[in-house]
Amino acid sequence: MVCGGYVCTKNALCVLNILYILVSLLLVGVAGWGKWFDLVSSIRVVAGVIGVGVFLFLVAFVGLCGALKHHQVLLFFYMMVLFIVFVGQFSVSCACLALNKDQQKLLLEVGWNKSEATQRDVEKTLDCCGFSFVPINGSCAASCFDIHPETCVTCSTTILQYAGEVLRFVGGIGLFFSFTEILGVWLAHRFRNIKDPRSNPGAFL
């Protein structure tokens, strides 16, 4: 039996939005866990991840309610928001996959200079000091700096060793979820135009 009827489309849309809800709860939980155990001290990073999780939860909740009630307005709103998210996420994912080494270093340096808390987290986790040079007369959260500062390596050297792999992984995950989003848009559009077989045959959708 081909999956194209009212019930099958409804179930597929519900499953997709339940998946989004689980991912959103995972994002919020990981961000809270990282902050609770002091793995991430930057409140901006934690707030950003939690914000993305809450936004995804709200969009998925709207989509789930629209699918369960066959609500035209909710499904239209869900479809429009999901399409906008798809365009943005697809663009960012492609950019992550296309960045060369020089562009990666420039992007990392911009992010590095925006938050001192993030700098301390990176220095402590990767055991490195500074971005382009080791601040011998300054301060550093790395353990090597307390023992032999001259033996410390710069964080740009350490990060760039893995930046390409990380960006490819992030870009790949982003592309995967962007295609699930366009699937959600297609399912929502299709479901809006399928008449509920249990409704009045003479009623409009």
Short mmCIF file of C-alpha atoms in Angstrom, two decimals:
data_model
loop_
_atom_site.label_atom_id
_atom_site.label_comp_id
_atom_site.label_asym_id
_atom_site.label_seq_id
_atom_site.Cartn_x
_atom_site.Cartn_y
_atom_site.Cartn_z
CA MET A 1 0.00 0.00 0.00
CA VAL A 2 1.42 3.40 -1.01
CA CYS A 3 1.84 5.90 1.83
CA GLY A 4 -0.07 8.83 0.43
CA GLY A 5 -3.40 8.90 2.22
CA TYR A 6 -4.71 11.03 5.04
CA VAL A 7 -3.74 8.73 7.92
CA CYS A 8 -0.30 7.89 6.57
CA THR A 9 0.61 11.55 5.90
CA LYS A 10 -0.67 12.54 9.32
CA ASN A 11 1.36 9.83 11.05
CA ALA A 12 4.52 10.73 9.11
CA LEU A 13 4.14 14.41 10.06
CA CYS A 14 3.56 13.49 13.71
CA VAL A 15 6.63 11.23 13.82
CA LEU A 16 8.79 13.93 12.24
CA ASN A 17 7.71 16.53 14.79
CA ILE A 18 8.15 14.13 17.70
CA LEU A 19 11.72 13.64 16.45
CA TYR A 20 12.19 17.43 16.42
CA ILE A 21 10.84 17.66 19.97
CA LEU A 22 13.29 15.00 21.17
CA VAL A 23 16.19 16.83 19.47
CA SER A 24 15.12 20.13 21.05
CA LEU A 25 14.96 18.58 24.52
CA LEU A 26 18.39 17.04 23.92
CA LEU A 27 19.83 20.46 23.01
CA VAL A 28 18.40 22.10 26.13
CA GLY A 29 19.53 19.20 28.32
CA VAL A 30 23.10 19.17 26.96
CA ALA A 31 23.41 22.96 27.37
CA GLY A 32 22.11 22.80 30.95
CA TRP A 33 24.35 19.84 31.75
CA GLY A 34 27.41 21.63 30.38
CA LYS A 35 26.68 24.73 32.43
CA TRP A 36 25.85 22.77 35.59
CA PHE A 37 29.15 20.87 35.52
CA ASP A 38 31.05 24.01 34.49
CA LEU A 39 32.15 22.49 31.19
CA VAL A 40 31.11 25.69 29.43
CA SER A 41 31.45 29.00 31.27
CA SER A 42 30.24 31.26 28.46
CA ILE A 43 26.64 32.18 29.18
CA ARG A 44 26.21 33.31 25.56
CA VAL A 45 26.99 29.85 24.22
CA VAL A 46 24.65 28.18 26.71
CA ALA A 47 21.89 30.72 26.08
CA GLY A 48 22.30 30.31 22.31
CA VAL A 49 21.99 26.53 22.43
CA ILE A 50 19.01 26.71 24.79
CA GLY A 51 17.41 29.34 22.56
CA VAL A 52 17.75 27.10 19.50
CA GLY A 53 16.31 24.19 21.47
CA VAL A 54 13.30 26.19 22.68
CA PHE A 55 12.66 27.57 19.18
CA LEU A 56 12.79 24.08 17.67
CA PHE A 57 10.47 22.78 20.39
CA LEU A 58 7.89 25.51 19.71
CA VAL A 59 7.97 24.96 15.94
CA ALA A 60 7.66 21.20 16.38
CA PHE A 61 4.82 21.63 18.89
CA VAL A 62 2.92 23.84 16.44
CA GLY A 63 3.47 21.27 13.69
CA LEU A 64 2.35 18.42 15.93
CA CYS A 65 -0.81 20.24 17.00
CA GLY A 66 -1.55 21.18 13.40
CA ALA A 67 -1.14 17.56 12.31
CA LEU A 68 -3.29 16.12 15.09
CA LYS A 69 -6.11 18.63 14.58
CA HIS A 70 -5.69 19.06 10.81
CA HIS A 71 -5.60 22.80 11.56
CA GLN A 72 -5.09 24.81 8.38
CA VAL A 73 -3.65 27.95 10.00
CA LEU A 74 -1.19 26.10 12.25
CA LEU A 75 -0.02 23.94 9.36
CA PHE A 76 0.50 26.99 7.14
CA PHE A 77 2.46 28.81 9.87
CA TYR A 78 4.51 25.67 10.53
CA MET A 79 5.20 25.23 6.84
CA MET A 80 6.39 28.83 6.36
CA VAL A 81 8.65 28.85 9.45
CA LEU A 82 10.15 25.47 8.57
CA PHE A 83 10.90 26.63 5.03
CA ILE A 84 12.69 29.75 6.31
CA VAL A 85 14.71 27.59 8.72
CA PHE A 86 15.52 25.23 5.85
CA VAL A 87 16.89 28.05 3.68
CA GLY A 88 19.06 29.40 6.51
CA GLN A 89 20.33 26.01 7.67
CA PHE A 90 21.02 24.77 4.15
CA SER A 91 23.05 27.93 3.40
CA VAL A 92 25.10 27.64 6.62
CA SER A 93 25.71 23.92 6.04
CA CYS A 94 26.99 24.54 2.52
CA ALA A 95 29.22 27.34 3.82
CA CYS A 96 30.69 25.01 6.46
CA LEU A 97 31.55 22.47 3.78
CA ALA A 98 33.06 25.09 1.44
CA LEU A 99 35.38 26.98 3.85
CA ASN A 100 39.11 26.74 3.12
CA LYS A 101 41.90 26.90 5.73
CA ASP A 102 42.36 30.69 5.57
CA GLN A 103 38.62 31.30 5.88
CA GLN A 104 38.42 28.86 8.79
CA LYS A 105 41.23 30.69 10.62
CA LEU A 106 39.62 34.09 10.03
CA LEU A 107 36.23 32.86 11.24
CA LEU A 108 37.77 31.24 14.33
CA GLU A 109 39.69 34.40 15.18
CA VAL A 110 36.53 36.51 14.98
CA GLY A 111 34.78 34.10 17.35
CA TRP A 112 37.82 33.99 19.62
CA ASN A 113 37.92 37.78 20.06
CA LYS A 114 34.23 38.02 20.96
CA SER A 115 34.27 36.23 24.32
CA GLU A 116 36.92 36.00 27.01
CA ALA A 117 34.95 33.22 28.71
CA THR A 118 35.11 31.14 25.54
CA GLN A 119 38.87 31.80 25.34
CA ARG A 120 39.35 30.44 28.86
CA ASP A 121 37.22 27.37 28.08
CA VAL A 122 39.22 26.59 24.95
CA GLU A 123 42.59 27.17 26.66
CA LYS A 124 41.63 24.95 29.57
CA THR A 125 40.16 22.16 27.44
CA LEU A 126 42.80 22.05 24.69
CA ASP A 127 45.75 23.02 26.91
CA CYS A 128 46.81 25.88 24.62
CA CYS A 129 47.47 29.60 25.04
CA GLY A 130 46.39 32.56 22.95
CA PHE A 131 45.14 32.41 19.40
CA SER A 132 48.05 33.51 17.20
CA PHE A 133 50.76 33.82 19.85
CA VAL A 134 51.39 32.69 23.44
CA PRO A 135 50.96 35.62 25.89
CA ILE A 136 54.11 34.98 27.96
CA ASN A 137 53.57 38.13 30.05
CA GLY A 138 49.80 37.73 30.18
CA SER A 139 47.43 35.12 31.59
CA CYS A 140 46.29 31.75 30.33
CA ALA A 141 43.99 29.04 31.69
CA ALA A 142 46.04 26.15 30.27
CA SER A 143 47.97 23.88 32.64
CA CYS A 144 51.13 24.11 30.50
CA PHE A 145 51.29 27.86 31.15
CA ASP A 146 51.76 27.30 34.90
CA ILE A 147 54.66 24.89 34.36
CA HIS A 148 56.58 25.94 31.23
CA PRO A 149 54.87 28.76 29.29
CA GLU A 150 57.37 28.50 26.44
CA THR A 151 56.23 24.94 25.71
CA CYS A 152 52.59 25.94 25.17
CA VAL A 153 51.24 25.94 21.62
CA THR A 154 48.79 28.50 20.24
CA CYS A 155 45.13 27.58 20.18
CA SER A 156 44.87 28.33 16.44
CA THR A 157 47.41 25.57 15.75
CA THR A 158 45.47 23.05 17.83
CA ILE A 159 42.01 24.06 16.62
CA LEU A 160 42.91 24.12 12.93
CA GLN A 161 44.05 20.50 13.17
CA TYR A 162 40.45 19.48 13.75
CA ALA A 163 38.51 22.46 12.33
CA GLY A 164 38.12 20.92 8.88
CA GLU A 165 36.76 17.64 10.23
CA VAL A 166 34.44 19.43 12.67
CA LEU A 167 33.08 21.74 9.95
CA ARG A 168 32.49 18.79 7.62
CA PHE A 169 30.68 16.95 10.42
CA VAL A 170 28.57 20.00 11.30
CA GLY A 171 27.85 20.69 7.64
CA GLY A 172 26.82 17.08 7.07
CA ILE A 173 24.51 17.04 10.08
CA GLY A 174 23.07 20.39 9.00
CA LEU A 175 22.40 19.10 5.49
CA PHE A 176 20.72 15.98 6.86
CA PHE A 177 18.35 17.98 9.06
CA SER A 178 17.74 20.54 6.32
CA PHE A 179 16.40 17.76 4.10
CA THR A 180 14.15 16.55 6.92
CA GLU A 181 12.86 20.12 7.15
CA ILE A 182 12.00 20.28 3.45
CA LEU A 183 10.32 16.90 3.93
CA GLY A 184 8.29 18.47 6.74
CA VAL A 185 7.30 21.37 4.47
CA TRP A 186 6.18 18.93 1.77
CA LEU A 187 4.23 16.78 4.25
CA ALA A 188 2.53 19.83 5.77
CA HIS A 189 1.58 21.17 2.32
CA ARG A 190 0.23 17.78 1.26
CA PHE A 191 -1.65 17.23 4.51
CA ARG A 192 -3.34 20.65 4.28
CA ASN A 193 -4.79 19.67 0.93
CA ILE A 194 -6.07 16.23 1.92
CA LYS A 195 -9.66 16.06 3.12
CA ASP A 196 -10.31 14.32 6.43
CA PRO A 197 -12.35 11.21 5.49
CA ARG A 198 -14.24 11.45 8.77
CA SER A 199 -15.46 15.01 8.11
CA ASN A 200 -18.60 16.15 6.27
CA PRO A 201 -18.17 15.12 2.62
CA GLY A 202 -19.61 18.47 1.50
CA ALA A 203 -17.26 20.54 3.69
CA PHE A 204 -14.13 22.28 2.34
CA LEU A 205 -11.09 20.22 3.41
#
